[in-house]
Structures are given as structure tokens and as C-alpha cells.
Short mmCIF file of C-alpha atoms in Angstrom, two decimals:
data_model
loop_
_atom_site.label_atom_id
_atom_site.label_comp_id
_atom_site.label_asym_id
_atom_site.label_seq_id
_atom_site.Cartn_x
_atom_site.Cartn_y
_atom_site.Cartn_z
CA MET A 92 -28.96 9.52 -26.64
CA ASP A 93 -27.24 7.24 -29.15
CA ARG A 94 -23.98 5.51 -28.48
CA ARG A 95 -21.88 7.87 -30.55
CA LYS A 96 -23.10 10.93 -28.71
CA PHE A 97 -22.74 9.12 -25.42
CA LEU A 98 -19.12 8.21 -26.02
CA THR A 99 -17.93 11.48 -27.62
CA VAL A 100 -19.37 13.84 -25.01
CA ALA A 101 -16.55 15.68 -23.29
CA GLY A 102 -15.74 18.64 -21.08
CA ALA A 103 -15.72 19.24 -17.33
CA GLY A 104 -19.46 19.76 -17.14
CA ALA A 105 -20.51 17.38 -19.85
CA THR A 106 -22.91 14.63 -19.00
CA ALA A 107 -23.98 11.48 -20.77
CA ALA A 108 -27.19 9.89 -19.59
CA LEU A 109 -28.33 6.41 -20.58
CA ALA A 110 -31.29 4.31 -19.66
CA GLY A 111 -32.60 1.13 -21.01
CA CYS A 112 -36.11 2.45 -20.48
CA SER A 113 -38.50 5.20 -21.29
CA GLY A 114 -37.98 7.14 -18.08
CA ASN A 115 -38.15 7.07 -14.30
CA GLY A 116 -40.92 4.91 -12.96
CA GLY A 117 -41.85 3.37 -16.29
CA GLY A 118 -42.24 -0.42 -16.63
CA ASN A 119 -40.73 -3.25 -14.61
CA GLY A 120 -42.75 -2.61 -11.50
CA GLY A 121 -42.86 1.19 -11.78
CA GLY A 122 -40.27 1.83 -9.06
CA GLU A 123 -37.60 4.47 -9.12
CA PRO A 124 -34.67 3.46 -11.36
CA ILE A 125 -31.48 2.26 -9.78
CA ARG A 126 -28.86 4.77 -10.77
CA ILE A 127 -25.13 4.20 -11.51
CA GLY A 128 -22.75 7.14 -11.70
CA GLY A 129 -19.43 6.98 -13.51
CA VAL A 130 -16.41 9.25 -13.72
CA TYR A 131 -13.78 8.59 -16.44
CA LEU A 132 -11.45 10.58 -18.62
CA LEU A 133 -13.45 11.24 -21.74
CA SER A 134 -11.16 13.89 -23.28
CA GLY A 135 -7.50 14.39 -23.91
CA LEU A 136 -4.81 11.73 -23.51
CA ALA A 137 -7.17 8.94 -22.26
CA GLU A 138 -10.33 9.85 -24.23
CA GLN A 139 -10.38 6.42 -26.01
CA LEU A 140 -9.60 4.55 -22.78
CA GLY A 141 -12.31 6.30 -20.79
CA ALA A 142 -14.73 5.82 -23.73
CA GLY A 143 -13.96 2.10 -23.73
CA SER A 144 -14.77 1.83 -20.06
CA ALA A 145 -17.98 3.80 -20.50
CA ALA A 146 -18.92 1.60 -23.46
CA ALA A 147 -18.49 -1.60 -21.38
CA ALA A 148 -20.61 -0.10 -18.60
CA GLU A 149 -23.31 0.88 -21.08
CA VAL A 150 -23.42 -2.65 -22.54
CA ALA A 151 -23.68 -4.11 -19.04
CA VAL A 152 -26.56 -1.87 -18.12
CA GLU A 153 -28.36 -2.61 -21.35
CA ALA A 154 -27.93 -6.36 -20.80
CA ILE A 155 -29.27 -6.08 -17.23
CA ASN A 156 -32.29 -4.05 -18.37
CA GLU A 157 -33.04 -6.50 -21.13
CA GLU A 158 -33.30 -9.21 -18.43
CA GLY A 159 -35.71 -7.14 -16.27
CA GLY A 160 -33.42 -4.82 -14.42
CA ILE A 161 -32.54 -5.16 -10.75
CA ASN A 162 -35.27 -6.17 -8.36
CA ASP A 163 -37.74 -5.31 -11.14
CA ARG A 164 -36.33 -1.78 -11.33
CA GLU A 165 -34.68 -0.41 -14.41
CA VAL A 166 -31.11 0.86 -14.35
CA GLU A 167 -29.91 4.25 -15.41
CA ILE A 168 -26.25 5.15 -15.90
CA GLN A 169 -24.71 8.62 -16.17
CA VAL A 170 -21.04 8.98 -17.02
CA ARG A 171 -19.05 12.22 -16.77
CA ASP A 172 -15.63 13.36 -17.80
CA HIS A 173 -13.04 13.85 -14.97
CA GLY A 174 -12.67 17.36 -16.23
CA ASP A 175 -10.74 19.88 -14.10
CA ASP A 176 -12.66 18.96 -10.91
CA PRO A 177 -13.40 15.20 -10.69
CA GLN A 178 -14.48 15.53 -7.07
CA ALA A 179 -17.20 17.98 -8.10
CA GLN A 180 -18.40 15.50 -10.70
CA MET A 181 -18.60 12.75 -8.05
CA ARG A 182 -20.54 14.97 -5.67
CA SER A 183 -22.92 16.04 -8.41
CA LEU A 184 -23.58 12.47 -9.49
CA VAL A 185 -24.43 11.45 -5.94
CA GLN A 186 -26.25 14.51 -4.77
CA GLU A 187 -27.97 15.72 -7.93
CA PHE A 188 -28.29 12.68 -10.22
CA GLY A 189 -28.92 10.45 -7.20
CA ALA A 190 -26.40 7.72 -7.96
CA ASP A 191 -26.86 4.73 -5.70
CA VAL A 192 -23.45 3.29 -6.71
CA MET A 193 -20.39 4.65 -8.54
CA ILE A 194 -17.75 3.36 -11.00
CA GLY A 195 -14.49 4.95 -12.25
CA LEU A 196 -11.73 6.28 -12.51
CA THR A 197 -8.89 6.75 -15.07
CA SER A 198 -5.97 8.12 -13.04
CA SER A 199 -4.15 6.88 -9.93
CA GLY A 200 -3.35 10.41 -8.86
CA VAL A 201 -6.99 11.54 -9.22
CA THR A 202 -8.12 8.48 -7.27
CA LEU A 203 -5.78 9.06 -4.34
CA ASN A 204 -6.67 12.77 -4.25
CA SER A 205 -10.40 11.92 -4.35
CA GLY A 206 -10.30 9.51 -1.45
CA PRO A 207 -11.76 11.84 1.15
CA THR A 208 -14.61 12.82 -1.19
CA ILE A 209 -15.41 9.18 -2.00
CA GLU A 210 -15.51 8.25 1.70
CA GLN A 211 -17.66 11.30 2.56
CA LEU A 212 -20.20 10.54 -0.14
CA GLY A 213 -20.56 7.06 1.38
CA VAL A 214 -22.01 5.22 -1.61
CA PRO A 215 -20.24 2.11 -2.89
CA PHE A 216 -17.51 3.13 -5.36
CA THR A 217 -15.86 0.44 -7.58
CA LEU A 218 -12.62 1.16 -9.36
CA THR A 219 -12.36 -0.47 -12.76
CA ASP A 220 -9.23 1.16 -14.18
CA ILE A 221 -6.74 2.16 -11.44
CA GLY A 222 -3.22 0.90 -10.82
CA THR A 223 -2.04 2.34 -7.48
CA PRO A 224 -1.90 -0.42 -4.77
CA PHE A 225 -2.25 2.25 -2.10
CA ILE A 226 -5.98 2.66 -2.60
CA THR A 227 -6.78 -0.92 -1.56
CA GLU A 228 -4.28 -1.15 1.28
CA HIS A 229 -6.01 -0.92 4.70
CA ASP A 230 -3.14 -1.85 7.02
CA THR A 231 -2.36 1.63 8.38
CA ASP A 232 -0.47 0.17 11.32
CA THR A 233 2.19 -1.28 9.02
CA TYR A 234 2.14 1.16 6.13
CA GLY A 235 0.95 4.43 7.68
CA ASP A 236 -2.28 6.32 6.81
CA TYR A 237 -1.94 8.00 3.43
CA TYR A 238 -4.46 10.69 4.46
CA ASP A 239 -3.22 11.49 7.94
CA GLU A 240 0.58 11.24 7.54
CA ASP A 241 3.31 10.27 5.15
CA GLY A 242 1.86 6.75 4.81
CA ARG A 243 0.82 4.54 1.98
CA ALA A 244 -2.37 2.81 3.15
CA ALA A 245 -5.25 4.67 1.54
CA GLY A 246 -7.97 2.00 1.69
CA LEU A 247 -11.55 3.23 2.14
CA PRO A 248 -14.51 1.36 3.64
CA ASN A 249 -16.83 2.00 0.66
CA LEU A 250 -14.26 1.56 -2.13
CA PHE A 251 -13.68 -1.66 -4.11
CA ARG A 252 -11.60 -2.57 -7.22
CA THR A 253 -12.35 -5.16 -9.95
CA ASN A 254 -9.18 -4.71 -12.03
CA SER A 255 -5.77 -6.05 -11.17
CA MET A 256 -3.27 -3.39 -10.22
CA THR A 257 0.38 -2.39 -10.01
CA ALA A 258 1.47 -4.65 -7.11
CA HIS A 259 0.29 -7.71 -8.97
CA MET A 260 1.16 -6.61 -12.49
CA THR A 261 4.76 -5.67 -11.78
CA TYR A 262 5.28 -8.90 -9.92
CA GLY A 263 4.27 -10.77 -13.03
CA ILE A 264 6.72 -8.78 -15.14
CA ALA A 265 9.48 -9.12 -12.54
CA GLN A 266 8.94 -12.89 -12.24
CA TYR A 267 8.94 -13.24 -16.00
CA THR A 268 12.20 -11.24 -16.18
CA ALA A 269 13.82 -13.49 -13.53
CA ASP A 270 12.59 -16.63 -15.31
CA ASN A 271 13.76 -15.64 -18.80
CA PHE A 272 16.90 -13.55 -18.46
CA ASP A 273 20.33 -14.02 -16.96
CA GLY A 274 21.75 -12.02 -14.09
CA GLY A 275 23.65 -8.82 -14.75
CA LEU A 276 20.76 -7.58 -16.89
CA ARG A 277 20.95 -3.94 -18.01
CA ILE A 278 17.51 -2.36 -17.50
CA ALA A 279 16.23 1.08 -18.53
CA ASN A 280 12.93 2.58 -17.48
CA MET A 281 10.51 4.94 -19.19
CA GLY A 282 7.15 5.97 -17.79
CA PRO A 283 4.72 8.87 -17.34
CA ASP A 284 5.81 11.41 -14.80
CA TYR A 285 3.11 11.05 -12.14
CA ALA A 286 2.00 8.55 -9.45
CA TYR A 287 1.32 5.61 -11.74
CA GLY A 288 4.58 5.72 -13.66
CA GLN A 289 6.66 6.24 -10.56
CA GLN A 290 4.94 3.53 -8.56
CA CYS A 291 5.24 1.01 -11.39
CA TRP A 292 8.98 1.51 -11.65
CA ALA A 293 9.42 1.32 -7.86
CA TYR A 294 7.40 -1.91 -7.57
CA TYR A 295 9.22 -3.59 -10.49
CA GLN A 296 12.59 -2.86 -8.85
CA ALA A 297 11.33 -3.95 -5.42
CA TYR A 298 10.21 -7.32 -6.76
CA LEU A 299 13.45 -7.86 -8.64
CA ASP A 300 15.28 -7.11 -5.46
CA GLY A 301 13.03 -9.41 -3.45
CA LEU A 302 13.52 -12.23 -5.98
CA GLY A 303 17.30 -11.81 -5.60
CA PHE A 304 17.71 -11.02 -9.29
CA ASP A 305 20.98 -9.30 -10.31
CA TYR A 306 20.41 -6.27 -12.54
CA GLU A 307 21.72 -2.79 -13.25
CA VAL A 308 19.65 0.36 -13.87
CA VAL A 309 21.29 2.15 -16.77
CA ALA A 310 18.67 4.87 -17.38
CA SER A 311 15.35 6.07 -16.05
CA GLU A 312 13.28 8.67 -17.91
CA PHE A 313 9.87 10.13 -17.06
CA PRO A 314 8.37 12.11 -19.94
CA SER A 315 5.44 14.25 -18.91
CA LEU A 316 2.00 12.65 -19.09
CA GLY A 317 0.69 13.15 -22.61
CA ALA A 318 4.04 14.19 -24.05
CA GLY A 319 3.78 14.45 -27.82
CA ASP A 320 7.54 14.08 -28.34
CA MET A 321 9.47 11.37 -26.41
CA THR A 322 12.43 11.27 -28.77
CA PRO A 323 14.89 12.98 -26.33
CA GLN A 324 14.08 10.40 -23.58
CA ILE A 325 14.17 7.57 -26.05
CA THR A 326 17.57 8.72 -27.23
CA THR A 327 18.92 8.82 -23.69
CA VAL A 328 17.67 5.30 -23.10
CA GLN A 329 19.04 4.03 -26.40
CA ASN A 330 22.45 5.55 -25.61
CA ALA A 331 22.55 3.77 -22.28
CA ASP A 332 22.65 0.46 -24.14
CA PRO A 333 20.04 -1.47 -22.10
CA ASP A 334 19.23 -5.15 -22.60
CA ILE A 335 15.52 -4.57 -21.80
CA VAL A 336 13.26 -1.54 -21.35
CA PHE A 337 10.51 -1.41 -18.73
CA THR A 338 7.71 1.03 -19.44
CA SER A 339 4.44 1.99 -17.83
CA PHE A 340 2.76 3.93 -20.65
CA TRP A 341 -0.99 3.68 -21.34
CA ALA A 342 -3.58 5.01 -23.79
CA GLY A 343 -2.13 7.64 -26.15
CA ASP A 344 1.28 7.56 -24.44
CA THR A 345 1.66 3.88 -25.44
CA VAL A 346 1.09 4.79 -29.06
CA THR A 347 3.50 7.76 -28.89
CA PHE A 348 6.27 5.79 -27.27
CA THR A 349 5.93 2.69 -29.36
CA SER A 350 5.78 4.48 -32.67
CA GLN A 351 8.64 6.87 -31.89
CA ALA A 352 10.80 4.13 -30.39
CA ALA A 353 10.24 1.99 -33.49
CA GLU A 354 11.21 4.90 -35.78
CA GLN A 355 14.40 5.46 -33.76
CA GLY A 356 15.29 1.75 -33.94
CA LEU A 357 15.13 1.17 -30.17
CA PHE A 358 13.43 -2.21 -30.45
CA GLU A 359 16.14 -3.47 -32.79
CA ASP A 360 18.78 -2.62 -30.18
CA ILE A 361 17.27 -4.38 -27.15
CA GLU A 362 16.19 -7.92 -26.32
CA ASP A 363 12.69 -7.07 -25.11
CA CYS A 364 10.37 -4.26 -23.96
CA PHE A 365 7.73 -4.59 -21.27
CA ASP A 366 4.78 -2.33 -20.72
CA THR A 367 2.37 -2.56 -17.83
CA ILE A 368 -1.00 -1.68 -19.35
CA GLY A 369 -0.13 -0.95 -22.98
CA ALA A 370 -1.73 -4.16 -24.31
CA ASP A 371 -5.04 -2.70 -25.44
CA PRO A 372 -6.86 -3.36 -28.74
CA VAL A 373 -7.36 0.38 -29.20
CA ASN A 374 -3.62 1.03 -28.90
CA PHE A 375 -2.70 -1.91 -31.13
CA ASN A 376 -5.27 -0.90 -33.73
CA SER A 377 -3.76 2.62 -33.78
CA LEU A 378 -0.19 1.28 -34.07
CA GLY A 379 -1.03 -1.14 -36.89
CA ASP A 380 2.09 -2.59 -38.50
CA THR A 381 4.30 -0.11 -36.55
CA MET A 382 4.12 -2.54 -33.54
CA PRO A 383 6.94 -5.02 -33.63
CA ASP A 384 6.37 -8.70 -32.92
CA GLY A 385 7.54 -10.28 -29.68
CA LEU A 386 7.30 -7.41 -27.22
CA HIS A 387 5.83 -8.23 -23.84
CA TYR A 388 3.05 -5.72 -23.22
CA SER A 389 0.57 -6.57 -20.50
CA GLY A 390 -2.87 -5.51 -19.40
CA TRP A 391 -5.74 -6.12 -17.04
CA TYR A 392 -7.86 -7.89 -19.65
CA TRP A 393 -7.43 -9.20 -23.13
CA PRO A 394 -10.44 -10.39 -25.12
CA GLY A 395 -10.45 -14.13 -25.65
CA ALA A 396 -7.51 -14.92 -23.36
CA TYR A 397 -9.46 -16.94 -20.75
CA GLY A 398 -11.45 -19.64 -22.54
CA THR A 399 -14.52 -18.91 -20.49
CA ASP A 400 -18.16 -18.77 -21.63
CA ALA A 401 -18.56 -15.51 -19.70
CA ASP A 402 -15.76 -13.93 -21.71
CA GLN A 403 -17.17 -14.95 -25.04
CA ASN A 404 -20.60 -13.73 -23.98
CA PHE A 405 -19.16 -10.36 -23.05
CA ILE A 406 -17.20 -10.10 -26.33
CA ASP A 407 -20.24 -11.07 -28.39
CA THR A 408 -22.42 -8.55 -26.54
CA PHE A 409 -19.92 -5.78 -26.99
CA VAL A 410 -19.33 -6.52 -30.63
CA ASP A 411 -23.08 -6.63 -31.34
CA ALA A 412 -23.53 -3.20 -29.69
CA TYR A 413 -20.71 -1.45 -31.52
CA GLU A 414 -20.08 -3.24 -34.81
CA ASP A 415 -21.66 -0.35 -36.79
CA ASP A 416 -20.25 2.43 -34.65
CA ASP A 417 -17.73 4.79 -36.27
CA GLU A 418 -16.24 6.01 -33.00
CA ILE A 419 -15.75 2.88 -30.87
CA LEU A 420 -13.67 -0.10 -31.85
CA ALA A 421 -16.01 -3.07 -31.77
CA TYR A 422 -13.71 -5.03 -29.45
CA PRO A 423 -13.48 -4.61 -25.69
CA THR A 424 -10.59 -2.54 -24.25
CA PHE A 425 -8.25 -3.66 -21.51
CA THR A 426 -10.67 -2.15 -18.95
CA GLY A 427 -13.66 -3.88 -20.44
CA GLY A 428 -13.70 -7.03 -18.32
CA SER A 429 -13.30 -5.17 -15.01
CA THR A 430 -15.97 -2.57 -15.93
CA TRP A 431 -18.48 -5.23 -17.03
CA ALA A 432 -17.79 -7.14 -13.78
CA ALA A 433 -18.29 -4.04 -11.59
CA VAL A 434 -21.77 -3.40 -13.01
CA GLN A 435 -22.75 -7.05 -12.74
CA ILE A 436 -21.49 -7.30 -9.19
CA TYR A 437 -23.61 -4.30 -8.19
CA LYS A 438 -26.64 -6.07 -9.67
CA ASP A 439 -25.97 -9.14 -7.58
CA ALA A 440 -25.20 -7.14 -4.41
CA ILE A 441 -28.33 -4.92 -4.68
CA GLU A 442 -30.53 -7.97 -5.26
CA ALA A 443 -29.03 -9.67 -2.27
CA ALA A 444 -29.36 -6.60 -0.12
CA GLY A 445 -32.99 -6.16 -1.20
CA GLY A 446 -32.42 -2.45 -1.98
CA THR A 447 -29.90 0.35 -2.41
CA ASN A 448 -28.90 1.03 1.22
CA ALA A 449 -25.17 1.68 0.90
CA GLU A 450 -24.12 -0.15 4.05
CA ASP A 451 -26.14 -3.24 2.95
CA ILE A 452 -24.58 -3.23 -0.56
CA ILE A 453 -21.10 -2.89 0.88
CA ALA A 454 -21.72 -5.78 3.28
CA GLU A 455 -22.83 -7.99 0.36
CA MET A 456 -19.81 -7.04 -1.74
CA GLU A 457 -17.18 -7.77 0.96
CA GLY A 458 -15.89 -11.24 0.29
CA TYR A 459 -18.30 -11.74 -2.67
CA THR A 460 -17.36 -14.24 -5.32
CA PHE A 461 -18.48 -13.47 -8.86
CA GLU A 462 -18.49 -16.56 -10.98
CA ASN A 463 -19.47 -15.00 -14.30
CA ASP A 464 -16.49 -12.69 -14.65
CA PRO A 465 -15.11 -12.74 -18.24
CA ARG A 466 -11.63 -13.40 -16.76
CA GLY A 467 -12.72 -16.32 -14.64
CA THR A 468 -14.20 -16.39 -11.17
CA ILE A 469 -13.05 -13.51 -8.97
CA THR A 470 -13.53 -12.71 -5.26
CA LEU A 471 -13.59 -9.25 -3.71
CA ASP A 472 -11.32 -9.59 -0.70
CA GLU A 473 -13.28 -8.99 2.51
CA THR A 474 -10.61 -6.73 3.98
CA SER A 475 -8.84 -4.99 1.11
CA HIS A 476 -11.83 -4.97 -1.31
CA GLN A 477 -9.39 -5.87 -4.06
CA ALA A 478 -10.49 -8.51 -6.61
CA ASN A 479 -8.12 -11.41 -7.20
CA ALA A 480 -8.28 -10.62 -10.92
CA SER A 481 -5.74 -11.61 -13.47
CA VAL A 482 -3.08 -9.63 -15.32
CA VAL A 483 -2.10 -10.90 -18.74
CA ILE A 484 1.38 -10.83 -20.18
CA GLY A 485 1.47 -11.69 -23.89
CA GLU A 486 3.72 -11.35 -26.90
CA SER A 487 2.70 -8.80 -29.57
CA SER A 488 2.02 -10.54 -32.85
CA GLN A 489 0.82 -9.31 -36.21
CA ASP A 490 -0.50 -12.88 -36.84
CA ALA A 491 -2.88 -12.84 -33.84
CA ASP A 492 -6.57 -13.37 -34.56
CA VAL A 493 -8.05 -9.91 -33.97
CA PRO A 494 -10.93 -8.09 -35.75
CA TYR A 495 -8.82 -5.08 -36.82
CA ASP A 496 -5.69 -4.30 -38.79
CA GLY A 497 -2.98 -4.58 -36.25
CA PRO A 498 -1.29 -6.83 -33.72
CA GLY A 499 -2.82 -8.83 -30.98
CA GLN A 500 -1.44 -10.96 -28.17
CA THR A 501 -0.20 -14.55 -28.26
CA ASN A 502 1.64 -16.91 -25.89
CA ILE A 503 -0.20 -15.40 -22.98
CA GLN A 504 1.12 -16.20 -19.51
CA THR A 505 -0.32 -15.53 -16.07
CA TYR A 506 1.30 -15.17 -12.65
CA SER A 507 -0.28 -15.52 -9.23
CA ILE A 508 0.94 -14.13 -5.87
CA GLU A 509 -0.53 -14.16 -2.38
CA ARG A 510 -0.48 -11.16 -0.06
CA SER A 511 2.05 -12.72 2.33
CA GLU A 512 4.47 -13.54 -0.47
CA ALA A 513 4.14 -10.00 -1.81
CA GLN A 514 4.90 -8.58 1.62
CA ASP A 515 8.02 -10.77 1.92
CA LEU A 516 9.27 -9.70 -1.55
CA LEU A 517 8.52 -6.03 -0.91
CA GLU A 518 10.31 -5.95 2.46
CA GLY A 519 13.04 -3.30 2.42
CA SER A 520 11.46 -1.27 -0.34
CA GLU A 521 10.85 1.81 1.71
CA GLY A 522 13.37 4.00 -0.08
CA LEU A 523 12.21 3.40 -3.62
CA LEU A 524 9.59 6.14 -3.54
CA GLY A 525 11.31 8.24 -0.90
CA GLY A 526 9.04 7.29 2.00
CA GLN A 527 9.60 5.66 5.36
CA ASN A 528 7.27 2.69 4.78
CA ASP A 529 7.64 -0.41 2.57
CA LEU A 530 5.57 -0.51 -0.59
CA PRO A 531 2.22 -2.11 0.35
CA PRO A 532 0.77 -5.07 -1.60
CA GLY A 533 -2.77 -3.59 -1.57
CA MET A 534 -4.18 -7.15 -1.97
#
């Protein structure tokens, strides 16, 4: 199956199968292939986002197979759309396709709801594109068990994450806010009306409170996920006269919000606008010259931001694979670095384990340090299974060096935080999402 067919396949039951080989048992020692299953949104709002993750995974598998596979066994990958029943897709990939390891997903809500299924299946599952901190928080004594009670610790023994996430990202934005704006700041919020948008807004406020920053919330609007018209909510925010706007839009929602806000003149009325994971080449390419300069959009990965040989190698490999493709932008998306890393970490863990036994792979991954990550060396925490991966805050700029007609990111800044510091800053945040426990750091 060629790349275009692979990346445009959609529907609840649709399947895309890839192998860098001629079939099971052929070549490289003749053993059974090692199989990777993936579940991403490949239709609707996040079609381009899921396709970008799938594209990075495909490139990683091809690179591994070109170097002889894993333990002299070729690698096959099959990626499916979330569809209407993502848990059924997961079960089918493990039980029918025979996936030894899994990657995904593209929704915090889907991830939290799928936790029991992921744990029951037992195979290693690495998140490459999920924001909720709950899913990598294991301290049920402090934060309550998400699956047994009204708690917020949903960590699973076989689940890992290679992307940064909300509890780190919103700290960076909050710290930047405190560093660059005076007290008494008027802040408005806009975000998608589901777990991710609600959690981002709660964490941002919690960190501002923990940092002792003086601010006033003048408006908070949550358009429905995938809303085609955000002008009523933008008007409400604009009429509230904020100094800055905090948003948590992603994929198509970023394009909808930014283009409609620009048309209504919102960006001319405020000092700055922040977005948690809107900084994506696909979004910026779609927006073109509609995107104003100087807005602080952030993301889990931005191509070329790290100055590492591993990043340049990933970019070159991705561009070579897709430079003649009409469907995929030949530049990695904001989930590209974390997806590439997940597949490469599986390779290292399986080789170290000497096979595909799930418990052995998990044991190798806990505390594992991956030195060739595009974003710089990362470690999967032994307890939380969360990677200490970076989040990038940059200024949008039409003068940035990017291989498409549109803005890129310049003046990139990074922020680091340890678990203990996050816990201190988040103390007293229990009421921000209506629960009885503080917001967990998940790191």
C-alpha cells in the first residue's frame, strides 16, 4: 500500500497495513514479524493530525527495516482510525493482527475511557499525542484512583508517554506569563469543550495561583469540539476586553479559531494570545498569511528547534519520504518527534529484552534513557512512565525558515519543572475541575 492510501484511509473499520518487507517470515532470519499496532484519529477534525502521527510512525518503521529490523525480524505496522469504538480497534489489533506493542492516541477523553481496555490487553502501549496528566499519574493515595472513585490518578502499568503533556505545557505558559506581564492582568480563555480544553484551563490557572501572580478572569468560553463557527464565543471574549487570551485549540480547531479571530480583529485588541498545542506546521501552512506575527503558540515538538543531529536526521528522513506526496506536508507535525521516539524506543526495548514478552519489554522501558530523540535525550520515568520531553513556546513569524507558505516559530523558549515543584504549585487546586483532589502533576 502506498503512502497516500495509507494516510487517507478512514472509517471505524478501516485498516492501513505497512511492512518494509515482502510478507511474514520473509528475509532477515525468516522469523515472524514484530508487529506494531496504532490507533489515531484519521478522519474528521483531527484527520491531518492523526495522519501526521501515522506518517512519522511509518517512517520510523521503514528506517528500522532498512537497518535489518529488530533482532533480525522485520517490523509490520497497522494503524487504524479511532472510529466510533476505539476500544474495539485496540482489541482487534492485539487479538487479530497480533500487535506486540501499541502506539496512539489522539484524544485525552478517549485515552482515559480506554484505560481499562489498555490494561486488560496487557501489551506495552505508548502515548505519543495525549495531553491529560491523569493518565501518567500513579499516586492513587494522594490523588484518588480515577477508575475506582472520583480520583485523578489513572496511571497504568503497561502505559507510557513520549510527548510532553498539559501539566508541563501549562506551567511553561504560566511561567512565561508571570515573567513577561504585570499583575492585574485581564485573562480570557477559549478552548474545546471536553477533557483536554477543561484541564488546560484549570492547570493554567492553578499554576498562576501557585506562582502568586495577580490576574482576573474576564471571560471563559468553550466552543464544542470541531465547531465550525466560533464567532459568538470570540465576540464574547472580545467584549470582555482582555489583555491576553489563553486557548487550548488543536488541529482544525486552531485554524478555525485563529482565522475567525483574525477576521474579527481580536488579535489587534489584545497584547498576546497563547495556545497549548496549536504550533503545528500543518496548522500554520493552512493559515498562511492569516496568522499574525508575535503570538505565543506552543507544541510538543517543532522541527529544527533543538540543534541535535537526531532531529535533523528525523527531518531529513521525513522530508525524503513525503516530498512528492500530495496529501502529507513534507515536514514533521508537532507529534512527529514523540511518535518517532516511541517506535525507536520499542526497538531498543525489544532488542534488550531478547523478544516480545510484554513484561520484559515494560521492564526495559521503565527508567530507559533514549539518547537519539529528536528533541534531545529523554528518560521514561520509572514510576510514572512519563518522558521528560520538552514543550516549545515560540513566537509566530512569517519570516521563519519553513518549507511552506506560512508562518513558523522563532525566539523559542523552554521551561523545566520537577515533580515536587509542580506539586507545590498545584497545591490547593482541587476546586478548579470540581473534584476533591488537587490536580496531579503526572510526571
